[in-house]
mmCIF file of C-alpha atoms and ligand atoms in Angstrom:
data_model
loop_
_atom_site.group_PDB
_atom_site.id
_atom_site.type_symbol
_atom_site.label_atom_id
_atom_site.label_comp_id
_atom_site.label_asym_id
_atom_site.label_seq_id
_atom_site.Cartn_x
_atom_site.Cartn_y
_atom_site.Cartn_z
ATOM 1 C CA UNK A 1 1.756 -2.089 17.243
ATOM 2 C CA UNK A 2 0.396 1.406 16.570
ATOM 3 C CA UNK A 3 -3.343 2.391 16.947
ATOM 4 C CA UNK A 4 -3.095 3.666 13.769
ATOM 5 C CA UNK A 5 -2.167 0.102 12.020
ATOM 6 C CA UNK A 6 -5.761 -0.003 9.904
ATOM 7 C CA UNK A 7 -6.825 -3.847 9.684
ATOM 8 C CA UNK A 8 -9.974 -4.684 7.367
ATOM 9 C CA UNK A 9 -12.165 -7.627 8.029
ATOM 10 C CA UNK A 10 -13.847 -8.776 5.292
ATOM 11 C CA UNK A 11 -16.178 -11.604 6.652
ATOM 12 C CA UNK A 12 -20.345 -12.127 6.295
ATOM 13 C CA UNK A 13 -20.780 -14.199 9.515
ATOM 14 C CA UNK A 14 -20.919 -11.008 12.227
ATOM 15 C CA UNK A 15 -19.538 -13.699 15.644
ATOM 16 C CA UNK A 16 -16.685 -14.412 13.419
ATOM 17 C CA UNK A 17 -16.432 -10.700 12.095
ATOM 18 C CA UNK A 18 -16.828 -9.262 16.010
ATOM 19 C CA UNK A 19 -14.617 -11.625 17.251
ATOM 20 C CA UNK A 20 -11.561 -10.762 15.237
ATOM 21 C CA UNK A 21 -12.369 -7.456 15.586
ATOM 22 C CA UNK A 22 -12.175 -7.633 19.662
ATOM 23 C CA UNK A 23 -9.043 -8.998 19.899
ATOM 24 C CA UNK A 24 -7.314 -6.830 17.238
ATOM 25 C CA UNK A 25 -8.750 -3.783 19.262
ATOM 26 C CA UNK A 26 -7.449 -5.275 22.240
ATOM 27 C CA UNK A 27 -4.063 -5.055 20.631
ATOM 28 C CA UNK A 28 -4.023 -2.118 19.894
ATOM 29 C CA UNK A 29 -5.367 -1.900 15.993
ATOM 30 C CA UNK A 30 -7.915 -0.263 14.889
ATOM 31 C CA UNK A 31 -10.455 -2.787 12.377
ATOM 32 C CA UNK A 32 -13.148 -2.016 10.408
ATOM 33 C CA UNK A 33 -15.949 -4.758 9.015
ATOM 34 C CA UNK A 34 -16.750 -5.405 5.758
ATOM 35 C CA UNK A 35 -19.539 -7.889 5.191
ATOM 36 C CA UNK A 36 -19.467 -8.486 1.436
ATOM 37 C CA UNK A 37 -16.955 -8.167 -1.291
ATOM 38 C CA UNK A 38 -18.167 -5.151 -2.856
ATOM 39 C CA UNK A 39 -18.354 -3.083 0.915
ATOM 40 C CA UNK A 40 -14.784 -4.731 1.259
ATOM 41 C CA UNK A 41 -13.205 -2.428 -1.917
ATOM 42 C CA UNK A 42 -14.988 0.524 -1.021
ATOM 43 C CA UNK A 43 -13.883 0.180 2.953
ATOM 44 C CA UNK A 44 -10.040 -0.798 1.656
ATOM 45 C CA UNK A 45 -10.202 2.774 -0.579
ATOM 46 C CA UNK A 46 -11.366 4.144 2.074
ATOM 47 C CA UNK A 47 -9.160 2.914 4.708
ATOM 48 C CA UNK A 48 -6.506 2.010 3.312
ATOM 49 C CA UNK A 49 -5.452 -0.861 5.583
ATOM 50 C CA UNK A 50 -2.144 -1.878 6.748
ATOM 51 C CA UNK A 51 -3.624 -5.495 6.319
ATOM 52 C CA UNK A 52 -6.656 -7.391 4.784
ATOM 53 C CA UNK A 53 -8.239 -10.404 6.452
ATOM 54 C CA UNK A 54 -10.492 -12.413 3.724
ATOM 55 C CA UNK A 55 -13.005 -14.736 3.950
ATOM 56 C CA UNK A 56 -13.520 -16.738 0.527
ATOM 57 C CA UNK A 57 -16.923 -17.301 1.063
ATOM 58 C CA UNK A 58 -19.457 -14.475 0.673
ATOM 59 C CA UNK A 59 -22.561 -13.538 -0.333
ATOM 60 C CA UNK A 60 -22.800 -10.917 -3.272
ATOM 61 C CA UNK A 61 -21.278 -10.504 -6.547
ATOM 62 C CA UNK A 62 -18.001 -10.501 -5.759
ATOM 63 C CA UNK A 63 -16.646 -13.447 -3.736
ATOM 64 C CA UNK A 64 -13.099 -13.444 -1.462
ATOM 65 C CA UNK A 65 -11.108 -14.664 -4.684
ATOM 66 C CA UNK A 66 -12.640 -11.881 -6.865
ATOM 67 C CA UNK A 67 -11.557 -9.550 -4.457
ATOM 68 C CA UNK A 68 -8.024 -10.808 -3.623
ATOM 69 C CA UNK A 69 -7.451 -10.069 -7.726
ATOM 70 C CA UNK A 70 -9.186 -6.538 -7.869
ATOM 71 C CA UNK A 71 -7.330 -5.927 -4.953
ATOM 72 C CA UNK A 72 -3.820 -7.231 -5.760
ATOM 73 C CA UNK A 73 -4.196 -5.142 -9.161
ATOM 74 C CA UNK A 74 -3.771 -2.106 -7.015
ATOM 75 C CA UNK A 75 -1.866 -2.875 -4.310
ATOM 76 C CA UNK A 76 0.236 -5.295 -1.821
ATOM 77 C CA UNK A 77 -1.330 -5.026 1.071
ATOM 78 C CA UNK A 78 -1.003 -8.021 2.982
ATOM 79 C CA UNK A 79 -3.347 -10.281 2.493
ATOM 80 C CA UNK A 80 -4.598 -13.422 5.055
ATOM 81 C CA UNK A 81 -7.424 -15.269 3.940
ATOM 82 C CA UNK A 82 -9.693 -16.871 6.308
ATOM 83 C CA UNK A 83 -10.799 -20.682 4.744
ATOM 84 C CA UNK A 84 -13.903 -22.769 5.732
ATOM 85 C CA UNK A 85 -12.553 -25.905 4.296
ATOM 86 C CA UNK A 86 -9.009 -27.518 2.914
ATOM 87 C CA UNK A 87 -10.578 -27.762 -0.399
ATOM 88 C CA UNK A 88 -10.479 -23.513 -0.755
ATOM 89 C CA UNK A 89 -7.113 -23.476 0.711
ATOM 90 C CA UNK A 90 -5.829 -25.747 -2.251
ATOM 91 C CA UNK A 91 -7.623 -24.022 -4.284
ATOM 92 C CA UNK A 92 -6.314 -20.213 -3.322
ATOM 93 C CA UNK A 93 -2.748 -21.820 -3.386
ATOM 94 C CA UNK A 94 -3.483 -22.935 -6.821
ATOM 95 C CA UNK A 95 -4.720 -20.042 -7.986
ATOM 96 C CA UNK A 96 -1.350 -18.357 -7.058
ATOM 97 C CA UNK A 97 -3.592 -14.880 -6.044
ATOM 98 C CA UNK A 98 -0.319 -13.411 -3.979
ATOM 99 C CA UNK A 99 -2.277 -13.736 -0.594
ATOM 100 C CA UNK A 100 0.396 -13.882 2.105
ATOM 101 C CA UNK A 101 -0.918 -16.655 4.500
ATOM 102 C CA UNK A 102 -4.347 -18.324 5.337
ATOM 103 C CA UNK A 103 -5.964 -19.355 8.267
ATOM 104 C CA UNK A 104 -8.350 -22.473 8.498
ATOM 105 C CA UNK A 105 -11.759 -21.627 10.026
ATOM 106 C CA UNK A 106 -12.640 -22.422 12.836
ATOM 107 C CA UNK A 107 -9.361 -20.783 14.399
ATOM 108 C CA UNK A 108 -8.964 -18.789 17.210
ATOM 109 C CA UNK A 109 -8.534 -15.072 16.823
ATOM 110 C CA UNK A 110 -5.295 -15.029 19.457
ATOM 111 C CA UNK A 111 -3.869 -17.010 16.467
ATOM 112 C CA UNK A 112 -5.484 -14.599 13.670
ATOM 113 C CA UNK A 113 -3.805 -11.538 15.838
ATOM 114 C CA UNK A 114 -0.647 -13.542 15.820
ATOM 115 C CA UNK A 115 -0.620 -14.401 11.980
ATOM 116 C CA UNK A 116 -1.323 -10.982 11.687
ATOM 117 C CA UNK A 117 1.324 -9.333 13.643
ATOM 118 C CA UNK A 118 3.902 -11.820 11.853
ATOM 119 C CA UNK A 119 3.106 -10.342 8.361
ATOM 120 C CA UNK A 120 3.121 -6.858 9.525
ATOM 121 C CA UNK A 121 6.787 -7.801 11.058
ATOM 122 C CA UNK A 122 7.640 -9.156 7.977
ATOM 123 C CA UNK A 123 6.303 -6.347 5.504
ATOM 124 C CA UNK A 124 7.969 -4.135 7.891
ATOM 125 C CA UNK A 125 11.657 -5.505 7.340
ATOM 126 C CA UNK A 126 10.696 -6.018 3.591
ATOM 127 C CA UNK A 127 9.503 -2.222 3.245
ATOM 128 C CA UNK A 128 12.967 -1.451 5.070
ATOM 129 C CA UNK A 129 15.417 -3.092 3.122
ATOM 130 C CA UNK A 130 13.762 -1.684 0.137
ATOM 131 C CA UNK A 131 13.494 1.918 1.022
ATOM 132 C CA UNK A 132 16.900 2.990 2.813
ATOM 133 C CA UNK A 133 16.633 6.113 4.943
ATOM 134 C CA UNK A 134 19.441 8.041 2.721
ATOM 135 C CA UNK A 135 19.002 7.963 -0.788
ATOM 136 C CA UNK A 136 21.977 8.464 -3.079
ATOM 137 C CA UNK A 137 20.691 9.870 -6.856
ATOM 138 C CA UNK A 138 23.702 9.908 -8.697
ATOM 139 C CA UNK A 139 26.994 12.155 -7.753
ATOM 140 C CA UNK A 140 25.231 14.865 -6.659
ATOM 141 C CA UNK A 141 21.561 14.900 -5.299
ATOM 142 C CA UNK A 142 20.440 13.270 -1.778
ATOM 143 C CA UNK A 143 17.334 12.747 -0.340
ATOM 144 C CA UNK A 144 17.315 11.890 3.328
ATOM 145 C CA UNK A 145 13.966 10.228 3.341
ATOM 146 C CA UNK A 146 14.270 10.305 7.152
ATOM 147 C CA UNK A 147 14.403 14.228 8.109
ATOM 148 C CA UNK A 148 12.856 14.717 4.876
ATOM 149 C CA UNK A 149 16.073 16.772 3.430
ATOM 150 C CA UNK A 150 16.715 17.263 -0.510
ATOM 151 C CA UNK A 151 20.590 18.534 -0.736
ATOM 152 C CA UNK A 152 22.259 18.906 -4.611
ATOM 153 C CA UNK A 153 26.063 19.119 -3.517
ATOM 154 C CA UNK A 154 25.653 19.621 -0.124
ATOM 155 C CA UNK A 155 23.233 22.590 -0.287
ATOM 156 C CA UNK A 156 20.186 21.889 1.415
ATOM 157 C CA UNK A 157 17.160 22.880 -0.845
ATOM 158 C CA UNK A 158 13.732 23.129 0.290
ATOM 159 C CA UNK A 159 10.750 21.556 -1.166
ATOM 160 C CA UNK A 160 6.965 21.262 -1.267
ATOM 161 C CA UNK A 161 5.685 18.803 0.659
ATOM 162 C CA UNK A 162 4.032 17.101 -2.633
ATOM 163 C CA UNK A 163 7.406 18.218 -4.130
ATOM 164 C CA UNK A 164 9.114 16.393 -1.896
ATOM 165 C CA UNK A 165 6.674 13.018 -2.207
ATOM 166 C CA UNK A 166 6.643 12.925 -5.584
ATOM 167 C CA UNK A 167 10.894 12.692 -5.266
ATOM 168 C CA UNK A 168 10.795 10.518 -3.067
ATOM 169 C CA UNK A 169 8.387 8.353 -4.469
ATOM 170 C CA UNK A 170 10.530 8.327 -7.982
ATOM 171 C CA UNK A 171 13.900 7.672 -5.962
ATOM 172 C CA UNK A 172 12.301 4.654 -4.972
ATOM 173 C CA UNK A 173 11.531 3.234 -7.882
ATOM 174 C CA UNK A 174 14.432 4.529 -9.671
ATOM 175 C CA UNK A 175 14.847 3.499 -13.435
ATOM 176 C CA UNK A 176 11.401 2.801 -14.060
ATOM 177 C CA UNK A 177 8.775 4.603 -16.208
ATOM 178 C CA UNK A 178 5.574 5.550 -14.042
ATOM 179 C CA UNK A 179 2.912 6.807 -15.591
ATOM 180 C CA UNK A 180 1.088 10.535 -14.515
ATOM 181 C CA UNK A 181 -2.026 8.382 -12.861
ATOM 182 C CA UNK A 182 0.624 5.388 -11.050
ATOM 183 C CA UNK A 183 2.317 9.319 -9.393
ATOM 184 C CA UNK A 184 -1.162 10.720 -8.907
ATOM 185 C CA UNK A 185 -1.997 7.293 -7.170
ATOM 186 C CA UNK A 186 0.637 6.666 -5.475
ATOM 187 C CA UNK A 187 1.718 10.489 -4.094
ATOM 188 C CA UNK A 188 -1.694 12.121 -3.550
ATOM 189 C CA UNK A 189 -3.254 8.824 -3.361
ATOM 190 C CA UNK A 190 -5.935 6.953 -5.685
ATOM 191 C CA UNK A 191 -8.833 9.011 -4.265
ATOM 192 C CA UNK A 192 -7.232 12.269 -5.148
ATOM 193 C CA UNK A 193 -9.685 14.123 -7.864
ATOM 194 C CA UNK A 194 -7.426 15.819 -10.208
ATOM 195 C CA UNK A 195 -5.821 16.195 -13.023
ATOM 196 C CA UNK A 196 -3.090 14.526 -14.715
ATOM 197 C CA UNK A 197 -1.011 18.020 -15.104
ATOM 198 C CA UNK A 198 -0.563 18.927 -11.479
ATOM 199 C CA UNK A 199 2.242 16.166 -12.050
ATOM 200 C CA UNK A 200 3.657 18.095 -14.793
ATOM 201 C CA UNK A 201 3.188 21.323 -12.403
ATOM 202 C CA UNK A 202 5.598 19.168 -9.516
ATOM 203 C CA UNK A 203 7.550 18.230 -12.061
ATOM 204 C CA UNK A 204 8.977 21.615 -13.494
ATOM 205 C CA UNK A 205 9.126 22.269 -9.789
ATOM 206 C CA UNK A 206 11.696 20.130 -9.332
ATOM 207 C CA UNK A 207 13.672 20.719 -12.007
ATOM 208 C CA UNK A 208 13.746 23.704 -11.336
ATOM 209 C CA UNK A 209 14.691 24.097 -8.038
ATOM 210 C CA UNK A 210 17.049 20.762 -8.305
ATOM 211 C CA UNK A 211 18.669 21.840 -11.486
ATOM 212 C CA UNK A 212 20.838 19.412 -13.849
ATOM 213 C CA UNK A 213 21.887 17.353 -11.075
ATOM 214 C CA UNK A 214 18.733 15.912 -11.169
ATOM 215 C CA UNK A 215 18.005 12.899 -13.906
ATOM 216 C CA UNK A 216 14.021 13.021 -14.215
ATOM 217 C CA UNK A 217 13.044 12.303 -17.746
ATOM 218 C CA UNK A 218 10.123 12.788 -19.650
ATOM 219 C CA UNK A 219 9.323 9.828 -20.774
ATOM 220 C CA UNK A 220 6.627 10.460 -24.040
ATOM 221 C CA UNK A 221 3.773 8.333 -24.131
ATOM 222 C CA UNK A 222 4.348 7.363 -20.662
ATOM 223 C CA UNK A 223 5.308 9.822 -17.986
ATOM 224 C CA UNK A 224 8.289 10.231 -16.056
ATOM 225 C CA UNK A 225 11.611 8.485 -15.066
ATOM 226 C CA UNK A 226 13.845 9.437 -12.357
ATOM 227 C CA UNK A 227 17.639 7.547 -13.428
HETATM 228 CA CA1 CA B 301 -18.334 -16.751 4.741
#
């Protein structure tokens, strides 16, 4: 597991918090604490967190449930909630929130690092059969995701960094609308401060550059479409 793999703990009672966060350090991840649900979104934008570790009870506004929802609304980052009694696990499985597993307090963090490691494996091989290293856009055009190569029948052509995001990012989601903001979000990231046109500005970019080969629509009302 890579020091980089960001997990956040969201969870008010600090032995339980600084336990967790021992052993995931130990193996090699690097945590961050949030105590309430409100310091929990702001640590998740901030973080951005290969995984989330919940607790459903907390103090504050916003409780683990509220935050599962904001948080799914944006994102699918795993999520494990951590549950003080049966009676929240039936009702977070009831509430069908899209958390990925739960863990009955008290437990013992070898078997939160293990839960966690299991969903990372498993987002991993998801992730993978959903974006393959070579994609194929139509007759002509292929990104290599991998060496980060753009060819239009067989000529290399080189692109932008951003350029080359923002094409890969469509190619992945080919056929479907996304909006200027869902692009901004999800190539520069949600706490980019811009402005809707520097899409636009990629945009032309690519056209120009990958010609007629290349299928991105503008899609009015909505944004763009790469088919
Ligand atoms: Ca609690």
């Amino acid at each position: 597991m890579s020091e980089e793999t960001v997990v956040v703990i969201v969870e008010d009672d600090p032995n339980i918090a600084d336990l967790v966060e021992l052993y995931l350090r130990r193996d090699g991840f690097r945590p961050y604490q949030a105590p309430t649900g409100e310091r929990a979104l702001e640590v998740i934008a901030e973080r951005r967190p290969k995984l989330v570790l919940l607790d459903i009870g907390l103090p504050g506004e916003l409780d683990g449930i509220d935050v599962c929802r904001r948080v799914r609304a944006e994102s699918d980052v795993p999520i494990i909630f951590l549950t003080a009694r049966d009676d929240e696990i039936d009702r977070v499985l009831g509430l069908e929130l899209g958390a990925d597993d739960y863990v009955t307090k008290p437990f013992s963090p070898r078997e939160v690092v293990a839960r966690v490691k299991a969903i990372l494996r498993r987002a991993d091989a998801v992730n993978g059969r959903d974006r393959p290293p070579v994609i194929d856009l139509g007759e002509h055009v292929v990104v290599d995701v991998g060496r980060r190569e753009v060819s239009v029948r067989g000529t290399a052509v080189a692109l932008a960094t951003r350029e080359f995001d923002l094409l890969r990012h469509l190619a992945e989601r080919r056929g479907l609308a996304l909006s200027r903001r869902q692009l901004l979000d999800g190539v520069w990231g949600a706490d980019w401060v811009g402005d809707d046109r520097t899409v636009d500005v990629h945009v032309r970019q690519l056209r120009k550059k990958l010609g007629d080969d290349l299928r991105l629509e503008t899609v009015w009302g909505v944004g763009y479409r790469l088919d």
